[in-house]
Amino acid sequence: MADYEQMLQAMIELDEEALIEMAEAIMAEGGAQAIDLMKACQEGMEEVGRRFEAEEYFIGDLVCAGDMMGNVMKIVRPALAAGADKKIGTMIMATVKGDMHDIGKNIVKALLEAAGFEIVDLGIDVEPTIIVETAKEKNINIVGLSCVLTLAIDSMKQTVQAFQAAGLREGIHIIIGGNPVSEEVKAFTGADAWAINPQDTIRTCRAWAGA
Ligand code: B12
């Protein structure tokens, strides 16, 4: 049984060995604490970001933090995706143009898969036209856009506008997420919903899928 504070400190101190050990122990015990571990990592990431802003951590530390969370995610992913036997819909997930951050997107993706969604993951730094074309080709009407950089909020708006320009906006539900999103950002981009918390994301997307 891992302690939340230990998980949090391992993330903040970039102690990958300890974090991986905890992730493996959690999985050996059946994975019940996988969600807690992801929460601790996310909270730890906020402190990593603060230390970066305070110039106590540097870009190499951000890279290391990103790798650590990705590696933890790989270990606990089966526990997060458990129970995804009933398919309730398909959706697109993408980190918008100009933004390379994908840890949050990948967590939301894993939890949506666990909730029964099939996800077409377009990756990072995705051009609006690619997202629109994919939705059209695969006939997908739920789209999740992720961004962590404030600068990439404009790309979210451009993506929503690209759906409008293609004449597809009416039939598409767009949810935006990532640290800088808010009700104001939702209004600015013209998206239909916003969320930071994965549970709110699942609730909204399930409703859109009629589940
Ligand atoms: C790790 C990290 C990196 C890694 C990313 C690795 C990766 N594979 O993603 C690397 C090293 C590559 C990186 C690079 C950079 N980074 Co960086 N990075 C971070 C850090 C420390 C953590 C981000 C993270 O993963 N958080 C954890 C996840 C789980 O949280 P999250 O993304 O918010 O996701 C949650 C929710 O938002 C939501 N969610 C996310 N996506 C979606 C999508 C949908 C549809 C929904 C509904 C919900 C949802 O659910 C998730 C789970 O709860 C943050 C600090 C911070 N406090 O965020 C800085 C931070 C985001 N980075 C920053 C900067 C400045 C940069 C660089 C410009 C640095 C540089 N000088 O080069 C580059 C940018 C490169 C680019 N063009 O994108 C700044 C951004 C400032 C700003 N306001 O714009 C931050 C805030 C650091 C800081 N405090 O200064 N970074």
GROMACS .gro file of C-alpha atoms and ligand atoms in nm:
model
  302
    1MET     CA    1   0.000   0.000   0.000
    2ALA     CA    2   0.170   0.320  -0.119
    3ASP     CA    3   0.119   0.647   0.067
    4TYR     CA    4  -0.017   0.946  -0.134
    5GLU     CA    5   0.241   1.183   0.017
    6GLN     CA    6   0.525   0.947  -0.085
    7MET     CA    7   0.393   0.931  -0.442
    8LEU     CA    8   0.363   1.309  -0.452
    9GLN     CA    9   0.714   1.365  -0.317
   10ALA     CA   10   0.865   1.111  -0.558
   11MET     CA   11   0.711   1.306  -0.849
   12ILE     CA   12   0.819   1.645  -0.716
   13GLU     CA   13   1.174   1.527  -0.644
   14LEU     CA   14   1.191   1.352  -0.984
   15ASP     CA   15   1.273   1.024  -0.813
   16GLU     CA   16   1.183   0.795  -1.103
   17GLU     CA   17   1.308   0.476  -0.939
   18ALA     CA   18   1.081   0.523  -0.635
   19LEU     CA   19   0.782   0.619  -0.849
   20ILE     CA   20   0.820   0.319  -1.079
   21GLU     CA   21   0.854   0.088  -0.778
   22MET     CA   22   0.531   0.229  -0.634
   23ALA     CA   23   0.353   0.190  -0.969
   24GLU     CA   24   0.465  -0.172  -0.995
   25ALA     CA   25   0.362  -0.245  -0.636
   26ILE     CA   26   0.018  -0.091  -0.702
   27MET     CA   27  -0.028  -0.314  -1.006
   28ALA     CA   28   0.092  -0.621  -0.814
   29GLU     CA   29  -0.182  -0.545  -0.559
   30GLY     CA   30  -0.451  -0.530  -0.828
   31GLY     CA   31  -0.432  -0.166  -0.940
   32ALA     CA   32  -0.686  -0.014  -0.699
   33GLN     CA   33  -0.456   0.279  -0.624
   34ALA     CA   34  -0.375   0.357  -0.988
   35ILE     CA   35  -0.602   0.662  -0.996
   36ASP     CA   36  -0.444   0.797  -0.673
   37LEU     CA   37  -0.102   0.758  -0.827
   38MET     CA   38  -0.206   0.952  -1.137
   39LYS     CA   39  -0.356   1.225  -0.913
   40ALA     CA   40  -0.034   1.245  -0.710
   41CYS     CA   41   0.170   1.270  -1.031
   42GLN     CA   42  -0.052   1.547  -1.163
   43GLU     CA   43  -0.032   1.741  -0.837
   44GLY     CA   44   0.344   1.685  -0.837
   45MET     CA   45   0.365   1.816  -1.193
   46GLU     CA   46   0.214   2.144  -1.077
   47GLU     CA   47   0.495   2.184  -0.826
   48VAL     CA   48   0.749   2.086  -1.095
   49GLY     CA   49   0.600   2.365  -1.310
   50ARG     CA   50   0.625   2.613  -1.020
   51ARG     CA   51   0.990   2.518  -0.963
   52PHE     CA   52   1.055   2.567  -1.336
   53GLU     CA   53   0.900   2.916  -1.320
   54ALA     CA   54   1.109   2.992  -1.009
   55GLU     CA   55   1.418   2.876  -1.203
   56GLU     CA   56   1.487   2.601  -0.949
   57TYR     CA   57   1.416   2.341  -1.219
   58PHE     CA   58   1.522   2.368  -1.580
   59ILE     CA   59   1.399   2.239  -1.914
   60GLY     CA   60   1.582   1.907  -1.863
   61ASP     CA   61   1.380   1.862  -1.544
   62LEU     CA   62   1.054   1.919  -1.734
   63VAL     CA   63   1.163   1.658  -1.988
   64CYS     CA   64   1.247   1.419  -1.706
   65ALA     CA   65   0.910   1.486  -1.533
   66GLY     CA   66   0.729   1.425  -1.862
   67ASP     CA   67   0.914   1.096  -1.918
   68MET     CA   68   0.848   0.985  -1.562
   69MET     CA   69   0.476   1.042  -1.589
   70GLY     CA   70   0.465   0.871  -1.928
   71ASN     CA   71   0.646   0.567  -1.786
   72VAL     CA   72   0.417   0.550  -1.483
   73MET     CA   73   0.118   0.578  -1.714
   74LYS     CA   74   0.243   0.280  -1.918
   75ILE     CA   75   0.260   0.065  -1.604
   76VAL     CA   76  -0.080   0.155  -1.456
   77ARG     CA   77  -0.268   0.190  -1.785
   78PRO     CA   78  -0.419  -0.164  -1.769
   79ALA     CA   79  -0.578  -0.075  -1.434
   80LEU     CA   80  -0.718   0.252  -1.572
   81ALA     CA   81  -0.857   0.080  -1.881
   82ALA     CA   82  -1.013  -0.211  -1.691
   83GLY     CA   83  -1.383  -0.253  -1.759
   84ALA     CA   84  -1.380  -0.105  -2.110
   85ASP     CA   85  -1.582  -0.393  -2.248
   86LYS     CA   86  -1.892  -0.203  -2.363
   87LYS     CA   87  -1.825   0.043  -2.645
   88ILE     CA   88  -2.035   0.359  -2.623
   89GLY     CA   89  -1.883   0.574  -2.897
   90THR     CA   90  -1.580   0.694  -3.087
   91MET     CA   91  -1.407   1.026  -3.043
   92ILE     CA   92  -1.102   1.216  -3.159
   93MET     CA   93  -0.837   1.342  -2.915
   94ALA     CA   94  -0.560   1.580  -3.019
   95THR     CA   95  -0.319   1.830  -2.871
   96VAL     CA   96  -0.365   2.138  -3.085
   97LYS     CA   97  -0.118   2.301  -3.323
   98GLY     CA   98   0.184   2.457  -3.153
   99ASP     CA   99   0.158   2.252  -2.834
  100MET     CA  100   0.374   1.944  -2.768
  101HIS     CA  101   0.232   1.852  -2.425
  102ASP     CA  102   0.047   1.522  -2.423
  103ILE     CA  103   0.058   1.376  -2.074
  104GLY     CA  104  -0.282   1.518  -1.976
  105LYS     CA  105  -0.433   1.418  -2.309
  106ASN     CA  106  -0.306   1.063  -2.263
  107ILE     CA  107  -0.454   1.038  -1.914
  108VAL     CA  108  -0.792   1.162  -2.034
  109LYS     CA  109  -0.768   0.923  -2.328
  110ALA     CA  110  -0.702   0.624  -2.098
  111LEU     CA  111  -0.993   0.717  -1.873
  112LEU     CA  112  -1.229   0.771  -2.168
  113GLU     CA  113  -1.125   0.430  -2.303
  114ALA     CA  114  -1.199   0.286  -1.962
  115ALA     CA  115  -1.544   0.446  -1.985
  116GLY     CA  116  -1.606   0.268  -2.317
  117PHE     CA  117  -1.494   0.516  -2.583
  118GLU     CA  118  -1.279   0.421  -2.877
  119ILE     CA  119  -1.028   0.703  -2.921
  120VAL     CA  120  -0.870   0.814  -3.247
  121ASP     CA  121  -0.559   0.981  -3.108
  122LEU     CA  122  -0.407   1.228  -3.351
  123GLY     CA  123  -0.113   1.307  -3.125
  124ILE     CA  124   0.048   1.646  -3.063
  125ASP     CA  125   0.089   1.970  -3.260
  126VAL     CA  126  -0.209   1.880  -3.478
  127GLU     CA  127  -0.319   2.111  -3.760
  128PRO     CA  128  -0.690   2.206  -3.753
  129THR     CA  129  -0.741   2.064  -4.104
  130ILE     CA  130  -0.617   1.718  -3.996
  131ILE     CA  131  -0.871   1.712  -3.713
  132VAL     CA  132  -1.155   1.824  -3.941
  133GLU     CA  133  -1.060   1.576  -4.217
  134THR     CA  134  -1.038   1.287  -3.970
  135ALA     CA  135  -1.380   1.368  -3.824
  136LYS     CA  136  -1.524   1.382  -4.174
  137GLU     CA  137  -1.359   1.065  -4.305
  138LYS     CA  138  -1.432   0.855  -3.999
  139ASN     CA  139  -1.772   1.011  -3.933
  140ILE     CA  140  -1.683   1.106  -3.574
  141ASN     CA  141  -1.888   1.373  -3.399
  142ILE     CA  142  -1.711   1.410  -3.063
  143VAL     CA  143  -1.376   1.589  -3.052
  144GLY     CA  144  -1.150   1.651  -2.750
  145LEU     CA  145  -0.886   1.920  -2.786
  146SER     CA  146  -0.601   1.953  -2.541
  147CYS     CA  147  -0.360   2.240  -2.479
  148VAL     CA  148  -0.132   2.337  -2.193
  149LEU     CA  149   0.035   2.643  -2.342
  150THR     CA  150  -0.162   2.967  -2.315
  151LEU     CA  151  -0.043   3.046  -2.666
  152ALA     CA  152  -0.215   2.737  -2.805
  153ILE     CA  153  -0.560   2.865  -2.703
  154ASP     CA  154  -0.565   3.043  -3.040
  155SER     CA  155  -0.512   2.707  -3.212
  156MET     CA  156  -0.815   2.570  -3.031
  157LYS     CA  157  -1.019   2.860  -3.167
  158GLN     CA  158  -0.878   2.800  -3.517
  159THR     CA  159  -0.974   2.434  -3.493
  160VAL     CA  160  -1.333   2.520  -3.400
  161GLN     CA  161  -1.338   2.772  -3.687
  162ALA     CA  162  -1.205   2.507  -3.926
  163PHE     CA  163  -1.511   2.293  -3.847
  164GLN     CA  164  -1.728   2.597  -3.919
  165ALA     CA  165  -1.549   2.667  -4.247
  166ALA     CA  166  -1.600   2.304  -4.354
  167GLY     CA  167  -1.973   2.337  -4.281
  168LEU     CA  168  -1.950   2.065  -4.013
  169ARG     CA  169  -1.983   2.265  -3.690
  170GLU     CA  170  -2.354   2.190  -3.632
  171GLY     CA  171  -2.305   1.815  -3.603
  172ILE     CA  172  -1.986   1.816  -3.397
  173HIS     CA  173  -1.946   1.830  -3.018
  174ILE     CA  174  -1.616   1.986  -2.914
  175ILE     CA  175  -1.473   1.965  -2.562
  176ILE     CA  176  -1.154   2.147  -2.470
  177GLY     CA  177  -0.923   2.068  -2.181
  178GLY     CA  178  -0.584   2.137  -2.031
  179ASN     CA  179  -0.452   2.366  -1.762
  180PRO     CA  180  -0.536   2.707  -1.915
  181VAL     CA  181  -0.896   2.633  -2.015
  182SER     CA  182  -1.191   2.794  -1.840
  183GLU     CA  183  -1.544   2.916  -1.912
  184GLU     CA  184  -1.390   3.229  -2.070
  185VAL     CA  185  -1.161   3.019  -2.291
  186LYS     CA  186  -1.458   2.807  -2.392
  187ALA     CA  187  -1.646   3.122  -2.497
  188PHE     CA  188  -1.338   3.259  -2.678
  189THR     CA  189  -1.277   2.940  -2.876
  190GLY     CA  190  -1.644   2.866  -2.949
  191ALA     CA  191  -1.615   2.509  -2.809
  192ASP     CA  192  -1.921   2.339  -2.660
  193ALA     CA  193  -1.772   2.234  -2.325
  194TRP     CA  194  -1.454   2.247  -2.121
  195ALA     CA  195  -1.311   2.031  -1.847
  196ILE     CA  196  -0.997   1.983  -1.647
  197ASN     CA  197  -1.126   1.700  -1.434
  198PRO     CA  198  -1.142   1.368  -1.629
  199GLN     CA  199  -1.467   1.272  -1.451
  200ASP     CA  200  -1.643   1.583  -1.591
  201THR     CA  201  -1.502   1.497  -1.933
  202ILE     CA  202  -1.644   1.146  -1.919
  203ARG     CA  203  -1.984   1.273  -1.799
  204THR     CA  204  -2.007   1.525  -2.085
  205CYS     CA  205  -1.890   1.285  -2.356
  206ARG     CA  206  -2.119   1.006  -2.236
  207ALA     CA  207  -2.415   1.244  -2.256
  208TRP     CA  208  -2.314   1.344  -2.611
  209ALA     CA  209  -2.286   0.978  -2.709
  210GLY     CA  210  -2.634   0.919  -2.566
  211ALA     CA  211  -2.499   0.668  -2.313
  212B12     C1  212   0.596   1.809  -1.849
  212B12     C2  213   0.600   1.948  -1.906
  212B12     C3  214   0.666   1.964  -2.028
  212B12     C4  215   0.720   1.848  -2.110
  212B12     C5  216   0.601   1.785  -2.184
  212B12     C6  217   0.616   1.636  -2.205
  212B12     C7  218   0.489   1.577  -2.260
  212B12     N1  219   0.509   1.464  -2.325
  212B12     O1  220   0.377   1.627  -2.246
  212B12     C8  221   0.819   1.921  -2.208
  212B12     C9  222   0.956   1.919  -2.148
  212B12    C10  223   0.826   1.865  -2.349
  212B12    C11  224   0.767   2.064  -2.202
  212B12    C12  225   0.800   2.159  -2.296
  212B12    C13  226   0.765   2.293  -2.285
  212B12     N2  227   0.699   2.351  -2.182
  212B12    CO1  228   0.609   2.252  -2.044
  212B12     N3  229   0.544   2.180  -1.882
  212B12    C14  230   0.539   2.058  -1.837
  212B12    C15  231   0.471   2.058  -1.698
  212B12    C16  232   0.579   2.046  -1.591
  212B12    C17  233   0.367   1.951  -1.675
  212B12    C18  234   0.252   1.942  -1.775
  212B12    C19  235   0.172   1.820  -1.745
  212B12     O2  236   0.192   1.717  -1.809
  212B12     N4  237   0.089   1.825  -1.640
  212B12    C20  238   0.018   1.707  -1.590
  212B12    C21  239  -0.110   1.681  -1.670
  212B12    C22  240  -0.176   1.554  -1.619
  212B12     O3  241  -0.198   1.790  -1.647
  212B12     P1  242  -0.278   1.860  -1.763
  212B12     O4  243  -0.202   1.862  -1.890
  212B12     O5  244  -0.335   1.986  -1.713
  212B12     O6  245  -0.399   1.756  -1.793
  212B12    C23  246  -0.510   1.738  -1.706
  212B12    C24  247  -0.627   1.834  -1.732
  212B12     O7  248  -0.586   1.960  -1.777
  212B12    C25  249  -0.715   1.761  -1.825
  212B12     N5  250  -0.694   1.763  -1.971
  212B12    C26  251  -0.581   1.766  -2.042
  212B12     N6  252  -0.604   1.758  -2.172
  212B12    C27  253  -0.738   1.749  -2.186
  212B12    C28  254  -0.816   1.740  -2.302
  212B12    C29  255  -0.953   1.737  -2.289
  212B12    C30  256  -1.038   1.727  -2.411
  212B12    C31  257  -1.012   1.744  -2.161
  212B12    C32  258  -1.158   1.749  -2.151
  212B12    C33  259  -0.935   1.753  -2.046
  212B12    C34  260  -0.798   1.753  -2.060
  212B12     O8  261  -0.703   1.629  -1.780
  212B12    C35  262  -0.570   1.601  -1.738
  212B12    C36  263  -0.579   1.505  -1.624
  212B12     O9  264  -0.649   1.561  -1.515
  212B12    C37  265   0.400   2.197  -1.699
  212B12    C38  266   0.373   2.260  -1.562
  212B12    C39  267   0.227   2.253  -1.522
  212B12     N7  268   0.200   2.300  -1.404
  212B12    O10  269   0.141   2.211  -1.595
  212B12    C40  270   0.492   2.280  -1.790
  212B12    C41  271   0.435   2.397  -1.868
  212B12    C42  272   0.300   2.362  -1.926
  212B12     N8  273   0.532   2.413  -1.976
  212B12    C43  274   0.557   2.537  -2.005
  212B12    C44  275   0.649   2.580  -2.104
  212B12    C45  276   0.675   2.730  -2.111
  212B12    C46  277   0.712   2.488  -2.191
  212B12    C47  278   0.808   2.522  -2.306
  212B12    C48  279   0.770   2.645  -2.390
  212B12    C49  280   0.947   2.536  -2.241
  212B12    C50  281   1.057   2.584  -2.333
  212B12     N9  282   1.112   2.696  -2.294
  212B12    O11  283   1.086   2.522  -2.433
  212B12    C51  284   0.802   2.392  -2.390
  212B12    C52  285   0.688   2.400  -2.493
  212B12    C53  286   0.697   2.309  -2.606
  212B12    C54  287   0.567   2.315  -2.688
  212B12    N10  288   0.567   2.380  -2.801
  212B12    O12  289   0.468   2.261  -2.645
  212B12    C55  290   0.475   2.631  -1.921
  212B12    C56  291   0.355   2.689  -2.000
  212B12    C57  292   0.329   2.834  -1.967
  212B12    C58  293   0.206   2.882  -2.034
  212B12    N11  294   0.114   2.930  -1.953
  212B12    O13  295   0.189   2.878  -2.153
  212B12    C59  296   0.437   2.539  -1.799
  212B12    C60  297   0.301   2.576  -1.731
  212B12    C61  298   0.554   2.549  -1.697
  212B12    C62  299   0.562   2.684  -1.630
  212B12    N12  300   0.502   2.699  -1.515
  212B12    O14  301   0.622   2.775  -1.682
  212B12    N13  302   0.688   2.084  -2.092
   0.00000   0.00000   0.00000
